[in-house]
mmCIF file of C-alpha atoms and ligand atoms in Angstrom:
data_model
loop_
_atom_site.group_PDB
_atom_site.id
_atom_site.type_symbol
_atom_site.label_atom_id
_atom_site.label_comp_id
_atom_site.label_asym_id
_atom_site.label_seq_id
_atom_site.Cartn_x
_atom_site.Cartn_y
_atom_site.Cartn_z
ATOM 1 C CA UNK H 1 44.194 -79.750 -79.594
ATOM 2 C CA UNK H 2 45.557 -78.501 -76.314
ATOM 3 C CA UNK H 3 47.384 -81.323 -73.723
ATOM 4 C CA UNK H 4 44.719 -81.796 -70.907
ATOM 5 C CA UNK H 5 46.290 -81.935 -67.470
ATOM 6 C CA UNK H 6 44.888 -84.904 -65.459
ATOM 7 C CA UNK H 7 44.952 -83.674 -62.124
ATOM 8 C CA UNK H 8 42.830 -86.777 -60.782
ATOM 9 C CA UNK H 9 45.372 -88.862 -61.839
ATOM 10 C CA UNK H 10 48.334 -87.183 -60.943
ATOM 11 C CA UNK H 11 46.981 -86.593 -57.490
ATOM 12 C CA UNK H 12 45.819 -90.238 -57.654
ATOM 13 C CA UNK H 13 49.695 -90.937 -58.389
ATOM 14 C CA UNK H 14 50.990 -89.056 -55.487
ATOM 15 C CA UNK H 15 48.433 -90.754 -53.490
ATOM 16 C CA UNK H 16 49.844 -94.121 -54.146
ATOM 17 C CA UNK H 17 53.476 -93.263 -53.750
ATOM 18 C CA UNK H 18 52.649 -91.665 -50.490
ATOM 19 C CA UNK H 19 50.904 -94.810 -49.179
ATOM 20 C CA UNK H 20 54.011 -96.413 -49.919
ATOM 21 C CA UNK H 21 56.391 -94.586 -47.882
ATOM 22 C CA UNK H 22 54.119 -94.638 -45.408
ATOM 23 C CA UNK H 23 53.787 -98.171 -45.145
ATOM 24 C CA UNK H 24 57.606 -98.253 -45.053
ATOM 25 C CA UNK H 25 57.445 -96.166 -42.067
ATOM 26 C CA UNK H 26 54.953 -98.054 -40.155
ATOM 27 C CA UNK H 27 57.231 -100.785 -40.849
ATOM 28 C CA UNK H 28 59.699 -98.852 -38.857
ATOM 29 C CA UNK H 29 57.443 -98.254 -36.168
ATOM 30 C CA UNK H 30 56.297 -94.475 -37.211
ATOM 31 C CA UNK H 31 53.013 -93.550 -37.502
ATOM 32 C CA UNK H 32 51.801 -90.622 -38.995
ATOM 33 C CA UNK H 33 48.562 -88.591 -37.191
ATOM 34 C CA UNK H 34 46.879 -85.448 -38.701
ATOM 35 C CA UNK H 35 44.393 -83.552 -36.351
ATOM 36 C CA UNK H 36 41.344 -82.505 -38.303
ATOM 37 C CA UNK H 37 39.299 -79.638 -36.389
ATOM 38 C CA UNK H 38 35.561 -78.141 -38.138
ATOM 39 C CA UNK H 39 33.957 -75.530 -35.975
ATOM 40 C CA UNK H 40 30.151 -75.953 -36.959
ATOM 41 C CA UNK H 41 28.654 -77.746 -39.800
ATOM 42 C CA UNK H 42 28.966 -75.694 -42.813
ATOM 43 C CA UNK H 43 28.349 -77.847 -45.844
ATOM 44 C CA UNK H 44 30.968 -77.325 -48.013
ATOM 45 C CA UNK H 45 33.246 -77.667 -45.176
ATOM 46 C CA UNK H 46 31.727 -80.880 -44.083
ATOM 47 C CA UNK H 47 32.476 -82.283 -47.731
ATOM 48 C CA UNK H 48 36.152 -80.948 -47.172
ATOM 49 C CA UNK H 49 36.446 -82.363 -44.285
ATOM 50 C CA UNK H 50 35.297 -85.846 -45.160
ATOM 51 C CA UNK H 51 37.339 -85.618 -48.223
ATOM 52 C CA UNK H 52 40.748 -85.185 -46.170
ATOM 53 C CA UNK H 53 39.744 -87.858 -44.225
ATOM 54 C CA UNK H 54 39.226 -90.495 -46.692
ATOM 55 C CA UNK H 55 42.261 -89.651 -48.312
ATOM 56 C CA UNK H 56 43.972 -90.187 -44.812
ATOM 57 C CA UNK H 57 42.549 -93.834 -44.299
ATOM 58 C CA UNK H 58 43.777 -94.528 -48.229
ATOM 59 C CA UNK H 59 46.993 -93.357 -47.743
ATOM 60 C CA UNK H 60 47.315 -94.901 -44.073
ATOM 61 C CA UNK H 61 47.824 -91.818 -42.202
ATOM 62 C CA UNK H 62 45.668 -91.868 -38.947
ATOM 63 C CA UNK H 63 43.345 -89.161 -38.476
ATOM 64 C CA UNK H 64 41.838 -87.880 -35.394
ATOM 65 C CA UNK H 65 38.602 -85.593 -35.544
ATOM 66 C CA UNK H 66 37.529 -82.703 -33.013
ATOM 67 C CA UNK H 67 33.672 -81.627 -34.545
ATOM 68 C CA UNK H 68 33.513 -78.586 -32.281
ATOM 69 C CA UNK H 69 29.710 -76.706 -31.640
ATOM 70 C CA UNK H 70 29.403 -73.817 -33.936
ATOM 71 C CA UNK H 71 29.275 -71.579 -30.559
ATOM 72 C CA UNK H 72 32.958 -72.890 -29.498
ATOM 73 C CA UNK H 73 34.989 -69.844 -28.540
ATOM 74 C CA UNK H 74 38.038 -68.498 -30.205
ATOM 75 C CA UNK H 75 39.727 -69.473 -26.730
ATOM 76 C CA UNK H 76 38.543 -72.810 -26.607
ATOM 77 C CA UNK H 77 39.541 -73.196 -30.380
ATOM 78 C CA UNK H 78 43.405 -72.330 -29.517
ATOM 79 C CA UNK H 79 42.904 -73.962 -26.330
ATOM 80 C CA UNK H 80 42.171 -77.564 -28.108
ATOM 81 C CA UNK H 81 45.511 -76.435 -30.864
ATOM 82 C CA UNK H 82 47.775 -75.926 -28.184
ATOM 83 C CA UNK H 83 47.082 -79.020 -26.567
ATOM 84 C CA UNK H 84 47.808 -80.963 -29.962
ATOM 85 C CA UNK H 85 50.660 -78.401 -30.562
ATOM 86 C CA UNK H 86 52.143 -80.337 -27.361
ATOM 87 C CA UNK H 87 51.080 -83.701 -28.310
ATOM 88 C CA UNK H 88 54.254 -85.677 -29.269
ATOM 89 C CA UNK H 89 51.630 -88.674 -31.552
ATOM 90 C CA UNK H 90 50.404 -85.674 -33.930
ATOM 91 C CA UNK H 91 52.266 -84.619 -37.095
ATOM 92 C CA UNK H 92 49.855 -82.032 -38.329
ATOM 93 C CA UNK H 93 47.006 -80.127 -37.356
ATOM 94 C CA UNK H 94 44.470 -78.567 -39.854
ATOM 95 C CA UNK H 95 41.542 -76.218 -38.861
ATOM 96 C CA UNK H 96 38.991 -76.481 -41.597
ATOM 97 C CA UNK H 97 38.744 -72.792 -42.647
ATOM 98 C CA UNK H 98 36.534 -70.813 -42.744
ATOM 99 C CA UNK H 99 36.222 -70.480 -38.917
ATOM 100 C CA UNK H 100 33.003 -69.030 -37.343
ATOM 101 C CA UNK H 101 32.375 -64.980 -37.533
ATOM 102 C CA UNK H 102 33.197 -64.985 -34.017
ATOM 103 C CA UNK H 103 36.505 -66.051 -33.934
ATOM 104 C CA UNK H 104 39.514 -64.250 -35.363
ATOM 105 C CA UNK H 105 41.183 -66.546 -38.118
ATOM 106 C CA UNK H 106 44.615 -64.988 -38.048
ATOM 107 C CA UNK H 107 44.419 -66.178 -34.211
ATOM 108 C CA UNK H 108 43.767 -69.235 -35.053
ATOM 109 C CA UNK H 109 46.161 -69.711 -37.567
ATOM 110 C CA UNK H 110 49.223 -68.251 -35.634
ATOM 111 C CA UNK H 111 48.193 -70.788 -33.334
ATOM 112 C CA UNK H 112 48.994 -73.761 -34.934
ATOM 113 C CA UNK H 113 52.667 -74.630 -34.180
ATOM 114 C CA UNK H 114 54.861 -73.931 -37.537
ATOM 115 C CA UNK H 115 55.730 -77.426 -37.054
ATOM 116 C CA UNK H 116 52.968 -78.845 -37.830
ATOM 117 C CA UNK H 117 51.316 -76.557 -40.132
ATOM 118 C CA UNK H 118 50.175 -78.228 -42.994
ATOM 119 C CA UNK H 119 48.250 -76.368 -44.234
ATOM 120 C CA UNK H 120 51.149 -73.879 -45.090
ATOM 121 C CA UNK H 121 49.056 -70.989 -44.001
ATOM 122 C CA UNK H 122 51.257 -70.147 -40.293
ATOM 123 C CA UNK H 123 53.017 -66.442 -40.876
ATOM 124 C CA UNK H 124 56.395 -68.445 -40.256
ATOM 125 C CA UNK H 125 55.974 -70.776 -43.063
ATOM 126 C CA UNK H 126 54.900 -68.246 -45.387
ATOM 127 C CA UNK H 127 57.992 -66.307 -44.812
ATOM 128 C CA UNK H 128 60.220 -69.524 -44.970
ATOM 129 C CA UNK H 129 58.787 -69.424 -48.230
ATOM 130 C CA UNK H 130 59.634 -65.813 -49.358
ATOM 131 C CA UNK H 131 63.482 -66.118 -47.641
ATOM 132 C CA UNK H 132 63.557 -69.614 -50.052
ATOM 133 C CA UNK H 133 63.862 -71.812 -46.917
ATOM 134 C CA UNK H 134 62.279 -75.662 -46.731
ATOM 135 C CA UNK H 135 58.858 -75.546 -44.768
ATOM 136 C CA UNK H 136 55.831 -76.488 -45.217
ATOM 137 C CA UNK H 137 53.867 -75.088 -48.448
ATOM 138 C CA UNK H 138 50.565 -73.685 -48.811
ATOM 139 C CA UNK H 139 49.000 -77.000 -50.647
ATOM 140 C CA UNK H 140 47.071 -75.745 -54.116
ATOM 141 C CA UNK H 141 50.041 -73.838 -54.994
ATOM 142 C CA UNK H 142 52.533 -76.596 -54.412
ATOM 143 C CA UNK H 143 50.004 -78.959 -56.272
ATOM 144 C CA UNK H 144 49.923 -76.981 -58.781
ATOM 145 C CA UNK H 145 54.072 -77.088 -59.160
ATOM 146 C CA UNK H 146 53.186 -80.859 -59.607
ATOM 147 C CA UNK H 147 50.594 -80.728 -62.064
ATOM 148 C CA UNK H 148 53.487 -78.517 -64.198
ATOM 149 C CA UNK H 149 56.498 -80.858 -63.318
ATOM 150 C CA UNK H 150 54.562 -84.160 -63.955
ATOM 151 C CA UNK H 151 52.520 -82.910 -66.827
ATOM 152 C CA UNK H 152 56.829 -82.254 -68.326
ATOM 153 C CA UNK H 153 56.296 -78.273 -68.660
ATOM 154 C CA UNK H 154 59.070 -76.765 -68.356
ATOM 155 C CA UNK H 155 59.057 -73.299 -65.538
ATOM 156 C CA UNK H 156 62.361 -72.225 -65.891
ATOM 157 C CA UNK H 157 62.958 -69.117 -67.987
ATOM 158 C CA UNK H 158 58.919 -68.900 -68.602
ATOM 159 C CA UNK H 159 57.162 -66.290 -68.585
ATOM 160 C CA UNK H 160 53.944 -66.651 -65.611
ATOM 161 C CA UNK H 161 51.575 -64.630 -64.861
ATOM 162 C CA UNK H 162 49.106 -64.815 -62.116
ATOM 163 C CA UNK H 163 45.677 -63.369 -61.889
ATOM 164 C CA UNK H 164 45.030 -63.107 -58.224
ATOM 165 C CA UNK H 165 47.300 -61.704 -54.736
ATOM 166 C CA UNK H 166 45.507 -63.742 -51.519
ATOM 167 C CA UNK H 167 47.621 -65.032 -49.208
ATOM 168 C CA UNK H 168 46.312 -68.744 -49.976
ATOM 169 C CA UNK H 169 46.721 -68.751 -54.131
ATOM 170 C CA UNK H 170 48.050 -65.863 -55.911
ATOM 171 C CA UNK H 171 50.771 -64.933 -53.228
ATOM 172 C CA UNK H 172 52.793 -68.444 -52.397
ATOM 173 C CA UNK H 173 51.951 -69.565 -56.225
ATOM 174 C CA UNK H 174 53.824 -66.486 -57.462
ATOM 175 C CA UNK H 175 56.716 -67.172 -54.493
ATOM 176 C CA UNK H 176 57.032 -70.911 -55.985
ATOM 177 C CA UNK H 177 57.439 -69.923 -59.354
ATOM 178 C CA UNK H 178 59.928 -67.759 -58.580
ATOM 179 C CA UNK H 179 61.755 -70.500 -56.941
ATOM 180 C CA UNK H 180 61.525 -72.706 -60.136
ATOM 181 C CA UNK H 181 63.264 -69.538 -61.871
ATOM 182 C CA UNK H 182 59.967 -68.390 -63.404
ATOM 183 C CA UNK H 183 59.763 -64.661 -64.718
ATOM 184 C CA UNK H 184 56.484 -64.083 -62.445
ATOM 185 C CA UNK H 185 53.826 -61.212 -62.711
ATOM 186 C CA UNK H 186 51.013 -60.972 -60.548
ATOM 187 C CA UNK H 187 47.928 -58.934 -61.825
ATOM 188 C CA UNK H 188 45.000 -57.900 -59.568
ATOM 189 C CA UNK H 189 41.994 -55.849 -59.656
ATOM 190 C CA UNK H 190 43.486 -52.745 -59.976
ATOM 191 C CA UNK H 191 46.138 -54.308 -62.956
ATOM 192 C CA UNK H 192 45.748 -52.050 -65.683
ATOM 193 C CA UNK H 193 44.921 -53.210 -69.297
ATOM 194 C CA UNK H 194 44.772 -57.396 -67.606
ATOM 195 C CA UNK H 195 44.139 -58.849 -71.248
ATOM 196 C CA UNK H 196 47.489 -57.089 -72.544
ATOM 197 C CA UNK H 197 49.291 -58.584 -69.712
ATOM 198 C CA UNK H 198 48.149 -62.135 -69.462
ATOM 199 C CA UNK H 199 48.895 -62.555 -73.462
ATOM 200 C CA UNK H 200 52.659 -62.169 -72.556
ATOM 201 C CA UNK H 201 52.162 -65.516 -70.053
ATOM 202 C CA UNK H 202 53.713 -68.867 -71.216
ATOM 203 C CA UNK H 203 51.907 -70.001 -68.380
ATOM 204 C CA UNK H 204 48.757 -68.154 -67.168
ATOM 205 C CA UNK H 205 47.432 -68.882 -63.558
ATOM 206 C CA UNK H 206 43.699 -68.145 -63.196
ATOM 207 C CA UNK H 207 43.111 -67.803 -59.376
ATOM 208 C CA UNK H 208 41.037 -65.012 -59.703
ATOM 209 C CA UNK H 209 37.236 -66.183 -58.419
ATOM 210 C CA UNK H 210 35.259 -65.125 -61.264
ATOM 211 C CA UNK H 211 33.637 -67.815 -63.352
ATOM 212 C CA UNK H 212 34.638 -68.068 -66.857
ATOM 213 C CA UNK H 213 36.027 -64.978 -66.832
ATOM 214 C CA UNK H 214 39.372 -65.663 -68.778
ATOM 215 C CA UNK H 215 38.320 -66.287 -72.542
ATOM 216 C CA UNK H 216 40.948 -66.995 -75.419
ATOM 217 C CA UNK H 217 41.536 -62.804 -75.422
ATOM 218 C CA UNK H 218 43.877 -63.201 -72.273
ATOM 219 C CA UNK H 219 45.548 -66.025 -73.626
ATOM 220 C CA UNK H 220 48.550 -65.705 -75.935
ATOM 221 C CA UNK H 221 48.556 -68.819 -78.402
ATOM 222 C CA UNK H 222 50.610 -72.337 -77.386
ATOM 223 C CA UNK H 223 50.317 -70.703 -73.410
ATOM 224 C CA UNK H 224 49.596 -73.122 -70.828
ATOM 225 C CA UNK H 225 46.741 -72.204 -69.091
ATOM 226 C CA UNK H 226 46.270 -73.352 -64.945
ATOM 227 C CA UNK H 227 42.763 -72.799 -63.885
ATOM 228 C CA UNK H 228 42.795 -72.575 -59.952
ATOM 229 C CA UNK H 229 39.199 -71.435 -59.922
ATOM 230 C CA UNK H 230 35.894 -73.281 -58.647
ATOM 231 C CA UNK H 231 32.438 -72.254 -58.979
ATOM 232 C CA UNK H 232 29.286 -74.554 -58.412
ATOM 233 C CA UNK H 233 26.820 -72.895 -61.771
ATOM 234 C CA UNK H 234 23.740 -74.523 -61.699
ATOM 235 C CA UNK H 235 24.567 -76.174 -64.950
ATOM 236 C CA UNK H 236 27.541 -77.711 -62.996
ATOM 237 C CA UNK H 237 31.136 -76.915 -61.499
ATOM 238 C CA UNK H 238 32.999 -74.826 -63.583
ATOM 239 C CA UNK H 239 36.366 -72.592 -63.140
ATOM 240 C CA UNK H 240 38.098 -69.071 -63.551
ATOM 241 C CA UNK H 241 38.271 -70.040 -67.610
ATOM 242 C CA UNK H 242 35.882 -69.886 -70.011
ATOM 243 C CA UNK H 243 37.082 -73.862 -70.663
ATOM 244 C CA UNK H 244 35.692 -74.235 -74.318
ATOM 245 C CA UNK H 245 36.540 -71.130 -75.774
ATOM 246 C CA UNK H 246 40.399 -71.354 -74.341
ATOM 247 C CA UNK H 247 41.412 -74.949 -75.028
ATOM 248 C CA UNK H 248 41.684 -74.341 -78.410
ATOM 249 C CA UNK H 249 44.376 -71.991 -78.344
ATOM 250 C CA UNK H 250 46.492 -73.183 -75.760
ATOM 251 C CA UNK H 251 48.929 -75.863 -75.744
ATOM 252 C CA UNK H 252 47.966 -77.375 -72.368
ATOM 253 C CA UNK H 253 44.956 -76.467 -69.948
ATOM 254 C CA UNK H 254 43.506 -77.972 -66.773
ATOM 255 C CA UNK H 255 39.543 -78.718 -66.500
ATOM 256 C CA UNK H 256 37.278 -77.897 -63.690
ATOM 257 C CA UNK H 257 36.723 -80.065 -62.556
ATOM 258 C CA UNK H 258 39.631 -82.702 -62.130
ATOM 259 C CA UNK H 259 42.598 -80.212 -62.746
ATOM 260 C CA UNK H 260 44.113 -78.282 -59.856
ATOM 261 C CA UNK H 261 41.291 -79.315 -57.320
ATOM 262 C CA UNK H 262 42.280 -83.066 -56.718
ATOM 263 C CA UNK H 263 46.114 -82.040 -56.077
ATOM 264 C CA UNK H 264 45.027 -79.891 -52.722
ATOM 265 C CA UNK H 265 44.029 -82.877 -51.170
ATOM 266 C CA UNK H 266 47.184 -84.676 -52.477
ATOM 267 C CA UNK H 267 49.682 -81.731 -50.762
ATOM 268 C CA UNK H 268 47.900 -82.047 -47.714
ATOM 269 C CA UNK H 269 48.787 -85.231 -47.680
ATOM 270 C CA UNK H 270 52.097 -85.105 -48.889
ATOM 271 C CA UNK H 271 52.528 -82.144 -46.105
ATOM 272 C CA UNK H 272 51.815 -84.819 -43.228
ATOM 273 C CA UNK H 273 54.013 -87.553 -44.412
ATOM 274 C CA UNK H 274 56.851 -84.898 -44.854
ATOM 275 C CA UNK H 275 56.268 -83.382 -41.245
ATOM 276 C CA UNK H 276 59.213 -84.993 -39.644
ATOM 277 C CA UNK H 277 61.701 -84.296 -43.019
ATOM 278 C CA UNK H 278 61.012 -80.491 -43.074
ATOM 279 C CA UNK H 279 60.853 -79.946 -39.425
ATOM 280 C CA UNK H 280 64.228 -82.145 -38.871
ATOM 281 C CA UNK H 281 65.869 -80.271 -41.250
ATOM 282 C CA UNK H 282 65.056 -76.903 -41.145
ATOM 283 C CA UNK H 283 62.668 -75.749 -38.567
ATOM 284 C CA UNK H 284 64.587 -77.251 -35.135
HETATM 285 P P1 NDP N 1 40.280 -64.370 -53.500
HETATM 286 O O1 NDP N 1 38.900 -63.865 -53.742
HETATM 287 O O2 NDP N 1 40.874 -64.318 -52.153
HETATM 288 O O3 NDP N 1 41.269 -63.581 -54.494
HETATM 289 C C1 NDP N 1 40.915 -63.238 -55.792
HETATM 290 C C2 NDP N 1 42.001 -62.401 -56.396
HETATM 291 O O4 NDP N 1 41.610 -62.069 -57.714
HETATM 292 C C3 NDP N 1 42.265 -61.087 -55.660
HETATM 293 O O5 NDP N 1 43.653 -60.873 -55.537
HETATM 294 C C4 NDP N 1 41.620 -60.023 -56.547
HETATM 295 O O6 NDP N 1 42.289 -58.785 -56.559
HETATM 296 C C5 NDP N 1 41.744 -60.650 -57.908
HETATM 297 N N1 NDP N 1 40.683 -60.181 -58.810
HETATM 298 C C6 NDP N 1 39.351 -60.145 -58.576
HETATM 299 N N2 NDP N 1 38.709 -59.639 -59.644
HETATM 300 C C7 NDP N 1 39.653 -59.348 -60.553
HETATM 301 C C8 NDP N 1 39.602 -58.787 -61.856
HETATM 302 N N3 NDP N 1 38.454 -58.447 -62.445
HETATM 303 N N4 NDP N 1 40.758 -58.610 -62.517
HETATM 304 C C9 NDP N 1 41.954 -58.955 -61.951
HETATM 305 N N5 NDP N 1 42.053 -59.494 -60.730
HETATM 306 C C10 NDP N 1 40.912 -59.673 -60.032
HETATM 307 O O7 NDP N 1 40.303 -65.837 -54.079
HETATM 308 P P2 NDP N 1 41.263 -67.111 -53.762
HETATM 309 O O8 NDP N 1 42.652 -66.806 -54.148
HETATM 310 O O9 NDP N 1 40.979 -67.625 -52.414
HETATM 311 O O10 NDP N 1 40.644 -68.152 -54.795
HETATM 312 C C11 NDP N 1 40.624 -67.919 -56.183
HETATM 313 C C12 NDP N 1 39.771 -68.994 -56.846
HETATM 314 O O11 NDP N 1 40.369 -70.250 -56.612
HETATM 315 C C13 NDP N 1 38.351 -69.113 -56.290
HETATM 316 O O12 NDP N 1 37.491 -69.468 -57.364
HETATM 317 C C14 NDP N 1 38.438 -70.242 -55.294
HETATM 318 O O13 NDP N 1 37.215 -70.925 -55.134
HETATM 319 C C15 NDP N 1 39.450 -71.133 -55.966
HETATM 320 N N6 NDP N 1 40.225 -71.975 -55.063
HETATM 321 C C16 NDP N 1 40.411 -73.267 -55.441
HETATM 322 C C17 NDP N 1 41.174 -74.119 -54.687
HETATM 323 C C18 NDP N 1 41.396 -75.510 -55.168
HETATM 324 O O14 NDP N 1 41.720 -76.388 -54.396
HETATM 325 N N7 NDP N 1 41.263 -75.759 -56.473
HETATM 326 C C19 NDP N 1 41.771 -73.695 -53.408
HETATM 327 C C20 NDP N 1 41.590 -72.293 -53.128
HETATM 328 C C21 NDP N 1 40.832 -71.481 -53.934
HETATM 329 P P3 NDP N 1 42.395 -57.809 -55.255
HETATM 330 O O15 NDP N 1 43.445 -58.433 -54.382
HETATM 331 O O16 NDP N 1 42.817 -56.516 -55.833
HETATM 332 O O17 NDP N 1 41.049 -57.803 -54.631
#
């Protein structure tokens, strides 16, 4: 029987220890602010949205919201960021992607002062990242190095392989396992012969956006398995990994949901309360 990772209550622990340090702050007089920005009203977004916000009021981060028309422009978009870029009583700023056709999301991203980017997505933190400087971390990625660290798996000397390159998952994932001293492949759609590659992983990372699409042939026996996928099936949410036909060969596996998708939320947070450490130290 394979270890089930608890992401819920992991993120639900990081949650609580983040409420505490920022109560300890607000004792010394700091409060934290995150600017939350949604351009339209795309459902799923909405849900996101409301999601980041609750966890703000748990934690005790204050959270300002801008609910801009779908038919903002992309000027009046980086025209609203810049003036919170300036804004000495906000930490971190988070555009709820994705943006309108209309406006160019690179644009919008570059935007956002690296200061208070986090959402880990700014060019600048990205490459802090590659160079192995502190900065702020693209969030399911760094959650994920929690679910590992918490859940006592050990990274160092592993092999990992991850199925998936975008700049949001595959990329920074493969960058942060590195940085735990990982051996780290990253397959795509053009890998060659995937199945023969994955079985070498000691720890596989789905992030690929296929449902169920990883069965127990990609997975070598005792691996630990991360699913990063979501997919809303009509007979419910399910991930990247065929869940039921995996979890019997691997040692450790995350469901879908209540695996990786709690921790996001959880980074975010973390992210915000961290804004003044990492930019103290390493971005001034
Ligand atoms: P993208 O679609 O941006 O990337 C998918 C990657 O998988 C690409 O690099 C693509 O290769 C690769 N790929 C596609 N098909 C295959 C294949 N048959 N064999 C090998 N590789 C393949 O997805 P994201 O990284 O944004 O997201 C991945 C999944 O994670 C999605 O299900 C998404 O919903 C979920 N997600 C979950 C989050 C969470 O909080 N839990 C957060 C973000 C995403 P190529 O580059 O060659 O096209």
């Amino acid at each position: 029987m394979a270890k089930i990772i608890d992401g819920k209550k992991i993120s639900a622990q990081i949650k609580d220890e983040l409420k505490e340090e920022v109560a300890k702050l607000k004792e010394e007089g700091t409060e934290i602010t995150l600017a939350v920005i949604q351009v339209g009203n795309d459902p799923a977004s909405t849900v996101y949205v409301r999601n980041k916000k609750k966890a703000c009021e748990y934690i005790g981060i204050r959270s300002v919201s801008y609910e801009l028309e779908e038919s903002t422009t992309e000027e009046e978009l980086i025209e609203l960021i810049e003036e919170l870029n300036n804004r000495d009583d906000v930490n971190g700023i988070l555009v709820q992607l994705p943006v309108p056709k209309h406006i160019n999301e690179d644009a919008v991203i570059k935007a956002i002062s690296p200061l208070k980017d986090v959402d880990g997505f700014h060019p600048q933190s990205v490459g802090a990242l590659s160079i192995g400087q502190k900065g702020y971390v693209s969030c399911t990625p760094a959650g994920i190095i929690q679910l590992l660290k918490r859940s006592d798996i050990d990274i160092e000397g592993k092999e990992c392989v991850i199925i998936g390159r975008s700049n949001i998952v595959g990329k920074p994932m493969a960058l942060l396992m590195l940085r735990e001293n990982a051996t780290v492949t990253i397959c795509h759609s053009r890998t060659k012969d995937l199945k023969e590659v994955t079985k070498r992983a000691d720890i596989l990372i789905a992030a690929v956006g296929k449902p169920k699409m990883i069965t127990k042939d990609y997975v070598k026996e005792g691996a630990v398995v991360i699913d990063v996928g979501i997919h809303r099936l009509e007979e419910g949410l399910c991930g990247d990994v065929d869940f039921d036909d995996v979890e019997p060969v691997c040692s450790a596996i995350t469901p879908v949901p209540g695996g990786v998708g709690p921790m996001t939320i959880a980074m975010l947070m973390y992210n915000c309360v961290n804004s003044r450490k990492i930019n103290e130290t390493e971005l001034k």
